[in-house]
Short mmCIF file of C-alpha atoms in Angstrom, two decimals:
data_model
loop_
_atom_site.label_atom_id
_atom_site.label_comp_id
_atom_site.label_asym_id
_atom_site.label_seq_id
_atom_site.Cartn_x
_atom_site.Cartn_y
_atom_site.Cartn_z
CA MET Z 1 -121.79 -41.54 -69.55
CA THR Z 2 -124.33 -44.07 -68.22
CA GLU Z 3 -126.13 -42.74 -65.16
CA ALA Z 4 -126.41 -45.03 -62.10
CA PRO Z 5 -129.90 -46.29 -61.51
CA LEU Z 6 -131.83 -44.73 -58.61
CA LEU Z 7 -132.88 -48.18 -57.36
CA ARG Z 8 -130.51 -51.10 -57.11
CA LEU Z 9 -131.41 -54.59 -56.04
CA LEU Z 10 -129.31 -57.16 -54.19
CA PRO Z 11 -130.30 -60.71 -53.17
CA PHE Z 12 -130.64 -60.92 -49.34
CA ARG Z 13 -128.21 -63.86 -49.19
CA GLN Z 14 -125.45 -61.56 -50.56
CA ALA Z 15 -126.09 -58.85 -47.96
CA SER Z 16 -123.04 -59.32 -45.66
CA SER Z 17 -123.83 -56.25 -43.55
CA TRP Z 18 -126.04 -53.14 -43.50
CA ASN Z 19 -123.39 -51.07 -45.24
CA ILE Z 20 -124.48 -49.51 -48.55
CA LYS Z 21 -120.93 -48.56 -49.56
CA GLN Z 22 -119.57 -52.03 -48.88
CA LEU Z 23 -122.58 -53.80 -50.51
CA PHE Z 24 -122.40 -51.94 -53.79
CA SER Z 25 -118.75 -50.92 -54.21
CA GLY Z 26 -116.84 -53.79 -52.74
CA PRO Z 27 -114.47 -56.01 -54.72
CA GLY Z 28 -117.19 -58.56 -55.45
CA CYS Z 29 -119.63 -56.03 -56.90
CA GLY Z 30 -120.05 -55.41 -60.60
CA GLY Z 31 -117.53 -58.07 -61.65
CA ILE Z 32 -117.77 -60.58 -64.44
CA HIS Z 33 -117.48 -63.57 -62.07
CA PRO Z 34 -120.07 -64.56 -59.41
CA ALA Z 35 -119.22 -63.29 -55.97
CA ARG Z 36 -119.10 -65.54 -53.00
CA PRO Z 37 -118.30 -64.76 -49.34
CA LEU Z 38 -114.75 -65.46 -48.23
CA SER Z 39 -116.10 -67.91 -45.67
CA ASP Z 40 -116.84 -70.29 -48.59
CA ALA Z 41 -113.14 -70.49 -49.30
CA LEU Z 42 -111.52 -69.97 -45.91
CA THR Z 43 -111.75 -71.94 -42.66
CA ARG Z 44 -109.96 -70.72 -39.56
CA ARG Z 45 -107.48 -73.22 -38.13
CA ARG Z 46 -106.68 -73.13 -34.39
CA GLU Z 47 -104.14 -75.85 -33.65
CA ALA Z 48 -103.23 -74.98 -30.03
CA VAL Z 49 -99.84 -75.91 -28.65
CA CYS Z 50 -98.27 -75.39 -25.25
CA LEU Z 51 -94.59 -74.48 -25.65
CA GLU Z 52 -92.08 -76.60 -23.79
CA ASP Z 53 -88.91 -75.00 -22.45
CA ALA Z 54 -86.59 -77.68 -23.89
CA ALA Z 55 -88.02 -77.65 -27.43
CA GLU Z 56 -87.20 -75.21 -30.19
CA TYR Z 57 -89.80 -73.27 -32.13
CA THR Z 58 -89.93 -71.27 -35.34
CA ARG Z 59 -91.66 -67.91 -35.24
CA ILE Z 60 -92.84 -65.85 -38.09
CA THR Z 61 -93.61 -62.23 -38.90
CA ILE Z 62 -96.10 -60.88 -41.45
CA ARG Z 63 -94.81 -57.87 -43.23
CA THR Z 64 -97.00 -54.90 -44.05
CA ASN Z 65 -97.58 -53.51 -47.58
CA CYS Z 66 -98.23 -57.03 -48.86
CA GLY Z 67 -94.66 -58.10 -47.97
CA GLY Z 68 -95.79 -61.65 -47.10
CA VAL Z 69 -94.91 -64.10 -44.38
CA VAL Z 70 -91.27 -64.62 -43.43
CA VAL Z 71 -89.45 -66.60 -40.73
CA ARG Z 72 -88.56 -64.32 -37.83
CA ASP Z 73 -86.37 -66.59 -35.71
CA ARG Z 74 -86.01 -69.95 -34.07
CA LEU Z 75 -85.86 -70.01 -30.27
CA PRO Z 76 -86.04 -72.49 -27.36
CA GLY Z 77 -89.34 -72.42 -25.58
CA ALA Z 78 -87.61 -71.20 -22.41
CA LYS Z 79 -87.00 -67.86 -24.17
CA ILE Z 80 -90.61 -67.38 -25.33
CA LYS Z 81 -92.88 -65.76 -22.75
CA THR Z 82 -96.27 -66.60 -24.33
CA LYS Z 83 -96.61 -70.35 -23.77
CA HIS Z 84 -100.03 -70.89 -25.29
CA GLN Z 85 -99.73 -70.46 -29.03
CA TYR Z 86 -100.95 -72.00 -32.30
CA ARG Z 87 -99.14 -74.15 -34.80
CA ILE Z 88 -99.29 -73.25 -38.51
CA HIS Z 89 -98.56 -75.11 -41.78
CA ALA Z 90 -97.25 -74.25 -45.20
CA GLY Z 91 -99.90 -73.37 -47.73
CA GLN Z 92 -102.22 -71.63 -45.26
CA LEU Z 93 -103.29 -68.03 -45.47
CA ALA Z 94 -101.87 -66.00 -42.52
CA VAL Z 95 -103.39 -62.68 -41.45
CA SER Z 96 -102.40 -60.12 -38.78
CA LYS Z 97 -105.56 -58.96 -37.07
CA ILE Z 98 -103.87 -55.72 -36.11
CA ASP Z 99 -102.15 -54.78 -39.39
CA ALA Z 100 -104.33 -56.48 -41.98
CA ARG Z 101 -105.49 -53.05 -43.20
CA ASN Z 102 -101.83 -52.20 -43.83
CA GLY Z 103 -101.32 -55.28 -46.04
CA ALA Z 104 -100.08 -57.72 -43.32
CA PHE Z 105 -101.17 -61.01 -44.80
CA GLY Z 106 -99.74 -63.73 -47.05
CA ALA Z 107 -99.15 -67.40 -47.75
CA VAL Z 108 -97.24 -69.43 -45.17
CA PRO Z 109 -94.03 -70.54 -46.95
CA PRO Z 110 -92.52 -74.03 -46.76
CA GLU Z 111 -89.72 -72.85 -44.43
CA ALA Z 112 -92.35 -71.82 -41.90
CA GLU Z 113 -93.93 -75.28 -41.69
CA GLY Z 114 -94.75 -76.09 -38.07
CA ALA Z 115 -94.06 -72.55 -36.79
CA VAL Z 116 -96.01 -71.11 -33.88
CA ILE Z 117 -98.04 -67.89 -33.69
CA THR Z 118 -99.78 -65.90 -30.99
CA GLY Z 119 -103.48 -64.98 -31.05
CA ASN Z 120 -102.65 -61.75 -32.90
CA PHE Z 121 -102.11 -63.87 -36.01
CA TRP Z 122 -104.76 -65.94 -37.70
CA VAL Z 123 -104.33 -68.77 -40.20
CA TYR Z 124 -106.86 -70.25 -42.62
CA ASP Z 125 -107.18 -73.43 -44.62
CA LEU Z 126 -108.41 -73.02 -48.22
CA CYS Z 127 -111.20 -74.96 -49.79
CA PRO Z 128 -109.37 -76.41 -52.88
CA GLN Z 129 -112.60 -76.68 -54.87
CA ILE Z 130 -113.12 -72.96 -54.66
CA ALA Z 131 -109.88 -71.02 -54.42
CA ARG Z 132 -106.17 -71.26 -55.12
CA LEU Z 133 -103.86 -69.60 -52.59
CA ASP Z 134 -101.77 -67.71 -55.10
CA TYR Z 135 -104.90 -66.21 -56.72
CA LEU Z 136 -106.50 -65.33 -53.37
CA VAL Z 137 -103.37 -63.58 -52.04
CA ARG Z 138 -103.16 -61.55 -55.21
CA LEU Z 139 -106.87 -60.73 -55.03
CA LEU Z 140 -106.62 -59.57 -51.35
CA ALA Z 141 -103.74 -57.26 -52.40
CA CYS Z 142 -105.81 -55.47 -55.01
CA PRO Z 143 -106.48 -51.78 -54.44
CA ARG Z 144 -110.17 -52.61 -54.63
CA PHE Z 145 -109.82 -54.75 -51.48
CA VAL Z 146 -108.18 -52.00 -49.42
CA GLN Z 147 -111.67 -50.64 -48.60
CA VAL Z 148 -112.66 -54.07 -47.31
CA TRP Z 149 -109.69 -54.32 -44.98
CA GLU Z 150 -110.49 -50.82 -43.70
CA ALA Z 151 -114.20 -51.38 -43.36
CA CYS Z 152 -113.65 -54.60 -41.42
CA SER Z 153 -111.08 -53.07 -38.97
CA HIS Z 154 -112.40 -51.29 -35.90
CA GLY Z 155 -110.89 -49.73 -32.78
CA SER Z 156 -109.50 -46.53 -31.44
CA GLY Z 157 -106.41 -44.62 -32.53
CA ASN Z 158 -104.01 -46.70 -34.58
CA ARG Z 159 -105.01 -49.96 -32.85
CA LEU Z 160 -107.67 -51.15 -35.32
CA TYR Z 161 -108.50 -54.82 -35.14
CA LEU Z 162 -109.83 -56.82 -38.03
CA GLN Z 163 -113.36 -58.15 -37.25
CA GLU Z 164 -113.15 -61.73 -38.52
CA ALA Z 165 -116.87 -62.37 -38.98
CA GLN Z 166 -117.30 -59.23 -41.06
CA PHE Z 167 -114.17 -60.02 -43.02
CA LEU Z 168 -115.30 -63.54 -43.88
CA ARG Z 169 -118.70 -62.29 -45.01
CA SER Z 170 -117.08 -60.02 -47.63
CA PRO Z 171 -118.14 -61.14 -51.16
CA VAL Z 172 -115.33 -61.63 -53.68
CA PRO Z 173 -115.20 -63.04 -57.23
CA PHE Z 174 -113.95 -66.57 -57.66
CA PRO Z 175 -113.42 -67.53 -61.31
CA PRO Z 176 -112.98 -71.21 -62.26
CA LEU Z 177 -109.82 -72.74 -60.77
CA SER Z 178 -108.13 -73.04 -64.17
CA GLU Z 179 -108.62 -69.31 -64.69
CA GLN Z 180 -107.38 -68.53 -61.19
CA GLN Z 181 -104.22 -70.49 -61.95
CA ALA Z 182 -103.66 -68.72 -65.24
CA LEU Z 183 -104.14 -65.28 -63.69
CA ALA Z 184 -101.83 -65.99 -60.78
CA GLN Z 185 -99.16 -67.45 -63.07
CA ALA Z 186 -99.32 -64.49 -65.44
CA PHE Z 187 -98.90 -62.05 -62.57
CA ALA Z 188 -96.01 -64.11 -61.08
CA ALA Z 189 -94.29 -64.14 -64.49
CA ALA Z 190 -94.56 -60.37 -64.75
CA GLU Z 191 -93.31 -60.00 -61.19
CA GLY Z 192 -90.38 -62.27 -62.04
CA ARG Z 193 -89.39 -60.08 -65.07
CA ALA Z 194 -89.75 -56.96 -62.90
CA GLY Z 195 -87.55 -58.56 -60.24
CA GLU Z 196 -84.90 -59.27 -62.86
CA LEU Z 197 -84.90 -55.62 -63.84
CA ASP Z 198 -84.54 -54.53 -60.23
CA ALA Z 199 -81.61 -56.99 -59.87
CA GLN Z 200 -79.95 -55.53 -62.97
CA ALA Z 201 -80.37 -52.03 -61.53
CA ASP Z 202 -78.83 -53.20 -58.20
CA ALA Z 203 -75.88 -54.74 -60.01
CA LEU Z 204 -75.38 -51.60 -62.10
CA GLU Z 205 -75.39 -49.35 -59.07
CA ALA Z 206 -72.96 -51.66 -57.25
CA GLN Z 207 -70.65 -51.70 -60.20
CA ALA Z 208 -70.78 -47.90 -60.52
CA GLU Z 209 -69.82 -47.55 -56.87
CA ARG Z 210 -66.95 -50.03 -57.22
CA SER Z 211 -65.64 -48.22 -60.30
CA LEU Z 212 -65.83 -44.84 -58.58
CA LEU Z 213 -63.97 -45.99 -55.46
CA GLU Z 214 -61.35 -47.88 -57.45
CA ALA Z 215 -60.69 -44.80 -59.61
CA LEU Z 216 -60.18 -42.80 -56.44
CA GLY Z 217 -57.81 -45.39 -54.96
CA VAL Z 218 -60.12 -46.21 -52.02
CA ALA Z 219 -59.59 -49.79 -50.82
CA GLU Z 220 -61.29 -51.68 -48.05
CA ARG Z 221 -59.07 -52.87 -45.23
CA PRO Z 222 -58.98 -56.64 -44.69
CA GLU Z 223 -60.83 -57.72 -41.58
CA ALA Z 224 -58.64 -58.68 -38.70
CA PRO Z 225 -58.86 -62.34 -37.67
CA SER Z 226 -61.32 -62.86 -34.85
CA SER Z 227 -58.67 -64.72 -32.85
CA THR Z 228 -56.36 -61.64 -32.73
CA GLN Z 229 -55.43 -60.81 -29.19
CA HIS Z 230 -55.47 -57.12 -28.33
CA THR Z 231 -53.12 -55.58 -25.81
CA LEU Z 232 -54.53 -53.78 -22.79
CA LEU Z 233 -53.16 -50.46 -24.06
CA GLN Z 234 -53.61 -49.29 -27.63
CA THR Z 235 -52.52 -46.03 -29.17
CA ALA Z 236 -53.81 -43.86 -32.08
CA ARG Z 237 -52.27 -40.85 -33.80
CA PHE Z 238 -53.83 -37.65 -32.68
CA ARG Z 239 -54.01 -36.22 -36.17
CA SER Z 240 -56.05 -39.31 -37.28
CA LEU Z 241 -58.80 -38.68 -34.74
CA THR Z 242 -62.00 -37.21 -36.16
CA GLN Z 243 -64.04 -37.56 -32.98
CA TRP Z 244 -63.55 -38.78 -29.36
CA GLY Z 245 -64.62 -42.40 -28.93
CA TYR Z 246 -63.07 -45.86 -29.21
CA ASP Z 247 -65.12 -46.67 -32.31
CA LYS Z 248 -63.95 -43.47 -33.99
CA VAL Z 249 -60.18 -44.08 -34.11
CA GLU Z 250 -58.30 -44.63 -37.30
CA GLY Z 251 -57.66 -48.35 -36.68
CA ARG Z 252 -61.36 -49.09 -36.87
CA PHE Z 253 -61.92 -47.21 -40.12
CA PRO Z 254 -62.58 -49.85 -42.78
CA PHE Z 255 -61.14 -47.97 -45.76
CA ARG Z 256 -57.69 -46.72 -46.76
CA PHE Z 257 -56.75 -44.03 -49.26
CA THR Z 258 -54.00 -45.16 -51.65
CA THR Z 259 -54.03 -42.38 -54.33
CA TYR Z 260 -55.49 -39.13 -53.00
CA PRO Z 261 -55.04 -38.03 -49.40
CA PRO Z 262 -58.34 -37.61 -47.58
CA VAL Z 263 -59.71 -34.16 -46.72
CA SER Z 264 -62.80 -32.99 -44.86
CA LEU Z 265 -64.86 -29.85 -44.86
CA GLU Z 266 -63.58 -29.24 -41.38
CA GLN Z 267 -59.96 -29.38 -42.62
CA ALA Z 268 -60.66 -27.51 -45.83
CA PRO Z 269 -63.49 -25.05 -45.12
CA GLN Z 270 -62.80 -23.28 -48.40
CA LEU Z 271 -64.54 -26.12 -50.24
CA CYS Z 272 -67.92 -25.24 -48.79
CA LEU Z 273 -70.04 -22.15 -49.26
CA GLU Z 274 -73.06 -23.11 -47.16
CA LEU Z 275 -73.96 -25.99 -44.86
CA PHE Z 276 -77.09 -25.66 -42.85
CA ARG Z 277 -80.17 -27.43 -41.58
CA GLY Z 278 -83.67 -26.53 -42.74
CA LYS Z 279 -86.38 -25.17 -40.40
CA SER Z 280 -89.63 -26.64 -39.10
CA PRO Z 281 -92.22 -25.18 -41.53
CA ARG Z 282 -95.69 -23.82 -40.88
CA TYR Z 283 -97.71 -26.22 -42.93
CA ASP Z 284 -100.85 -24.97 -44.71
CA PRO Z 285 -103.09 -27.47 -46.62
CA GLN Z 286 -104.26 -24.52 -48.79
CA GLY Z 287 -100.75 -23.18 -49.35
CA THR Z 288 -99.48 -22.54 -52.89
CA GLN Z 289 -95.84 -23.07 -51.96
CA VAL Z 290 -94.19 -26.38 -50.89
CA VAL Z 291 -91.34 -27.44 -48.67
CA LEU Z 292 -88.97 -30.37 -49.20
CA ASN Z 293 -88.76 -33.19 -46.63
CA GLN Z 294 -86.66 -36.30 -46.25
CA ARG Z 295 -89.28 -38.38 -48.09
CA CYS Z 296 -88.56 -36.27 -51.18
CA ASN Z 297 -84.85 -37.21 -51.03
CA ARG Z 298 -84.68 -40.71 -52.60
CA LYS Z 299 -80.90 -41.08 -53.10
CA ASN Z 300 -79.61 -39.39 -56.28
CA GLU Z 301 -83.23 -38.40 -57.05
CA ILE Z 302 -85.56 -35.75 -55.64
CA GLN Z 303 -89.28 -36.55 -55.93
CA LEU Z 304 -91.38 -33.45 -55.66
CA GLN Z 305 -94.69 -35.27 -55.26
CA TYR Z 306 -93.90 -35.79 -51.59
CA ALA Z 307 -93.30 -32.10 -50.89
CA LYS Z 308 -95.88 -30.54 -48.53
CA PRO Z 309 -97.75 -27.24 -48.86
CA VAL Z 310 -96.77 -24.39 -46.51
CA SER Z 311 -97.90 -20.92 -45.68
CA ALA Z 312 -96.64 -18.42 -48.30
CA ALA Z 313 -96.54 -15.64 -45.64
CA TRP Z 314 -94.20 -17.79 -43.45
CA LEU Z 315 -92.01 -18.63 -46.45
CA LYS Z 316 -91.48 -14.94 -47.29
CA ARG Z 317 -89.58 -14.50 -44.01
CA ILE Z 318 -86.84 -16.94 -45.16
CA ALA Z 319 -83.61 -15.48 -46.53
CA PRO Z 320 -83.20 -16.02 -50.32
CA GLU Z 321 -79.90 -17.84 -49.97
CA ARG Z 322 -81.67 -20.49 -47.85
CA PHE Z 323 -83.60 -21.75 -50.87
CA THR Z 324 -82.21 -24.49 -53.06
CA MET Z 325 -80.05 -23.75 -56.04
CA PRO Z 326 -78.87 -25.99 -58.93
CA GLY Z 327 -75.82 -27.93 -57.73
CA ASP Z 328 -76.80 -28.02 -54.07
CA LEU Z 329 -76.81 -31.31 -52.21
CA LEU Z 330 -79.70 -32.38 -49.97
CA ILE Z 331 -78.77 -34.72 -47.18
CA ASN Z 332 -81.22 -36.54 -44.93
CA SER Z 333 -80.23 -35.66 -41.36
CA THR Z 334 -82.53 -37.87 -39.29
CA GLY Z 335 -84.13 -41.27 -39.25
CA GLU Z 336 -82.77 -44.80 -39.16
CA GLY Z 337 -82.63 -46.18 -42.68
CA THR Z 338 -82.83 -42.84 -44.38
CA LEU Z 339 -79.98 -40.99 -42.65
CA GLY Z 340 -77.19 -39.76 -44.95
CA ARG Z 341 -79.18 -40.20 -48.17
CA ALA Z 342 -78.10 -37.51 -50.64
CA SER Z 343 -79.33 -36.06 -53.90
CA LEU Z 344 -78.22 -33.33 -56.29
CA VAL Z 345 -80.56 -30.38 -56.83
CA GLY Z 346 -81.41 -29.74 -60.46
CA ARG Z 347 -83.12 -26.72 -62.09
CA GLU Z 348 -86.61 -28.15 -61.54
CA GLN Z 349 -85.97 -28.44 -57.79
CA SER Z 350 -84.44 -25.04 -57.35
CA GLY Z 351 -86.01 -22.17 -55.36
CA LEU Z 352 -87.42 -24.53 -52.66
CA PHE Z 353 -87.05 -24.53 -48.94
CA LEU Z 354 -86.31 -27.58 -46.79
CA ASP Z 355 -87.56 -28.73 -43.41
CA SER Z 356 -85.50 -29.50 -40.32
CA HIS Z 357 -84.90 -33.14 -41.34
CA LEU Z 358 -82.76 -32.14 -44.28
CA LEU Z 359 -79.33 -30.52 -44.58
CA LEU Z 360 -78.25 -28.38 -47.54
CA LEU Z 361 -74.65 -28.46 -48.68
CA ARG Z 362 -73.51 -25.81 -51.21
CA LEU Z 363 -69.98 -26.47 -52.50
CA ARG Z 364 -67.57 -24.23 -54.39
CA THR Z 365 -67.99 -25.53 -57.92
CA ASP Z 366 -64.53 -24.30 -58.99
CA LEU Z 367 -63.06 -26.77 -56.44
CA VAL Z 368 -65.60 -29.59 -56.13
CA ASN Z 369 -67.89 -30.97 -58.80
CA PRO Z 370 -71.32 -31.43 -57.19
CA CYS Z 371 -72.33 -34.39 -59.35
CA PHE Z 372 -69.16 -36.24 -58.39
CA PHE Z 373 -69.61 -35.41 -54.74
CA ALA Z 374 -73.24 -36.54 -54.65
CA HIS Z 375 -72.38 -40.00 -55.98
CA LEU Z 376 -69.40 -40.23 -53.64
CA PHE Z 377 -71.56 -39.25 -50.65
CA ASN Z 378 -73.92 -42.13 -51.34
CA SER Z 379 -71.07 -44.62 -51.59
CA ARG Z 380 -70.00 -47.07 -48.85
CA LEU Z 381 -67.00 -44.85 -48.06
CA ILE Z 382 -69.07 -42.00 -46.72
CA GLN Z 383 -72.15 -43.95 -45.56
CA CYS Z 384 -69.81 -45.94 -43.31
CA GLN Z 385 -68.66 -42.67 -41.75
CA VAL Z 386 -72.26 -41.51 -41.36
CA GLU Z 387 -72.93 -44.66 -39.30
CA GLN Z 388 -69.87 -43.92 -37.12
CA LEU Z 389 -70.59 -40.22 -36.66
CA LYS Z 390 -74.37 -40.19 -36.21
CA GLY Z 391 -75.79 -39.22 -32.86
CA ALA Z 392 -78.44 -40.91 -30.70
CA GLN Z 393 -77.34 -44.34 -31.97
CA ALA Z 394 -79.30 -46.18 -29.26
CA THR Z 395 -82.61 -44.86 -30.70
CA LYS Z 396 -84.29 -44.93 -34.04
CA GLN Z 397 -84.23 -41.12 -34.18
CA THR Z 398 -80.61 -41.02 -35.22
CA GLU Z 399 -79.21 -37.65 -36.15
CA LEU Z 400 -76.49 -36.40 -38.54
CA GLY Z 401 -75.59 -32.88 -37.47
CA VAL Z 402 -73.83 -30.16 -39.45
CA GLU Z 403 -70.58 -30.59 -37.52
CA ASN Z 404 -70.46 -34.29 -38.16
CA VAL Z 405 -70.92 -33.76 -41.91
CA ARG Z 406 -67.83 -31.43 -41.73
CA ARG Z 407 -65.85 -34.32 -40.19
CA ILE Z 408 -66.46 -36.73 -43.06
CA ARG Z 409 -63.25 -37.55 -44.95
CA PHE Z 410 -63.11 -38.08 -48.72
CA PRO Z 411 -60.55 -38.18 -51.52
CA LEU Z 412 -60.49 -35.12 -53.77
CA PRO Z 413 -58.82 -35.54 -57.19
CA PRO Z 414 -58.29 -32.63 -59.63
CA LEU Z 415 -61.51 -31.02 -60.83
CA GLU Z 416 -61.18 -32.52 -64.38
CA ILE Z 417 -61.06 -36.06 -62.93
CA GLN Z 418 -64.01 -35.26 -60.68
CA GLN Z 419 -66.04 -34.14 -63.67
CA THR Z 420 -65.19 -37.32 -65.62
CA LEU Z 421 -66.06 -39.62 -62.74
CA GLY Z 422 -69.19 -37.72 -61.87
CA ALA Z 423 -70.46 -37.92 -65.50
CA GLN Z 424 -69.70 -41.63 -65.69
CA ALA Z 425 -71.51 -42.34 -62.38
CA ASP Z 426 -74.45 -40.20 -63.53
CA ARG Z 427 -74.86 -42.18 -66.75
CA GLN Z 428 -74.95 -45.41 -64.80
CA ALA Z 429 -77.42 -44.02 -62.29
CA ILE Z 430 -79.72 -42.94 -65.08
CA GLN Z 431 -79.54 -46.42 -66.58
CA ALA Z 432 -80.44 -47.94 -63.18
CA ARG Z 433 -83.39 -45.59 -62.82
CA GLN Z 434 -84.64 -46.50 -66.21
CA LEU Z 435 -84.50 -50.20 -65.34
CA ARG Z 436 -86.43 -49.51 -62.14
CA ALA Z 437 -88.99 -47.49 -64.01
CA GLN Z 438 -89.50 -50.40 -66.39
CA ALA Z 439 -90.01 -52.71 -63.41
CA VAL Z 440 -92.58 -50.36 -61.94
CA GLN Z 441 -94.43 -50.20 -65.26
CA LEU Z 442 -94.42 -54.00 -65.62
CA ARG Z 443 -95.91 -54.40 -62.14
CA ALA Z 444 -98.59 -51.78 -62.89
CA GLN Z 445 -99.49 -53.48 -66.19
CA ALA Z 446 -99.70 -56.86 -64.49
CA GLN Z 447 -101.95 -55.44 -61.77
CA GLN Z 448 -104.21 -53.80 -64.32
CA ALA Z 449 -104.41 -56.94 -66.41
CA PHE Z 450 -105.28 -58.98 -63.29
CA GLU Z 451 -108.03 -56.64 -62.19
CA THR Z 452 -109.49 -56.31 -65.70
CA ALA Z 453 -109.72 -60.09 -66.02
CA VAL Z 454 -111.30 -60.47 -62.58
CA PHE Z 455 -113.56 -57.42 -62.38
CA GLY Z 456 -114.09 -56.65 -66.09
CA CYS Z 457 -113.01 -53.00 -65.71
CA GLU Z 458 -110.11 -50.86 -64.64
CA THR Z 459 -109.38 -50.06 -61.04
CA PRO Z 460 -111.55 -47.15 -59.85
#
C-alpha cells in the first residue's frame, strides 16, 4: 500500500477555503480531470416577479434523495401568500438551500417552464462551454459530493442552510463536453434498463395479487355514479357492521365475496394463537442482541440490517413466547405509508423481539397457511380495510391496533387451496424481488462506472 506523503502542495488559486479535509478529499481532488470551481459553470439567476391575484402560477417542489424537480401545483396568485418570488426556466439547475445536503436539487423540467419559486430555492444558469446539465446533476449526486453538501451547510439543529459562496467555490472535475455527454448518456441508459426491470416487477406483483383475489372470488364493487341521490335516511344490517362510523358500514366496503364467506379473527378466534404488540426497547449501541422495527419490515421481506442493538439484560426479561418464530407475521402498526405492511418470519429471522411499532400475529397452521395469509394481508382487500380501521387518521402518526386487526375480514378456503395459492404467490414474489435486485445492481454498476471514469478510482 502506498503511504500518503507527509507534505502535500496545492496551488493557492485552488484553495476554496481553509479546510484541510475539503481541500484534499473533496470530489475534485485526485481525479483524472482538472478541477474547476463550480462558479465557473454556474451563475445564479434572480428573475424577480410580483405575483398578481388574477394570474395563475406554476409552483415546484424539489424532492430529497436526488428525486429531482417536479411540478407541485398551479394556483391563482390570490391563493399564494408570498407575493415576491422568482421565475425559473427549463434547463436550469434548481437547489433547495435548506435540504441540499439531503439531495434536494435537480434540473428544471420542461413542464416547469416559467414556474415561480420563493427565496428558499435557488436556480442557476449553466455555462455551455464548461458543463452539461445532465452530467452536472449526476456528478452532484455522487456519494463523493455528499461531504461537500454537508461541509457547505451550516446552522443549528436540523435547519442547516447551504452557504452559496462556499458551495460555488467547491472544485469539481469537468471532462471535455463530449465525454460529459457520453458519461451522462451511459448512466441514463443503465437507469432506463433498471426502470424497466422495476416496471416488470410491479406488473408481476399486480398480476399475482389479481390472480390471488380472483381465485378467492373477491371482486371489486362498481363505483356508484356521482349523480346518485341519497335519501336522508339509510340503513345497514347490524351483522355487517365491523365498527361504529358512517365510513365503516357494509355499503361503503369496495369488495364483495362471491366464493368463500368472509371471516375475521374476532369472529373466529380459534384461528389465532397470539396477536400482540411489541415493547419499547432499551437500546444499547454496544448490545450484542437486536430488536426488529418497522423499517425492517419491507412487505413480504424482512431486512435484518435495519435492526437495532439492545441491552441483553433487558431482553432476558421478555417471555420466550414473545420472540419471533417461523411462520409468524410481522405487521407495521404505526406510520402513514408503512401502516399495515406485513412479512412472514423465516428461520433466519426467528428468535428476535420486536419494538412497539410492530404487531406479531401467530396463526394456527392447521387452519391457516401463514404464507397464503401474508400475501393476502398485503393485498388491496386487506389494505383497504387497514385504511378504514386505522386510528388517528387526521395525523401522520396513524395507528393500527390489535383489536382493529381482529376486525379485518378475509376469505378462508380449505387449507389445501390456501397452500397452493400461497406457494404460487410466493414464487411470483421471489421473481419480483429478483428483478428488483437486478435493477439495484445495474444502478450500482452504472454509478461505479461513472465515478471511475470521472475520478479514476472507486468510491471511497
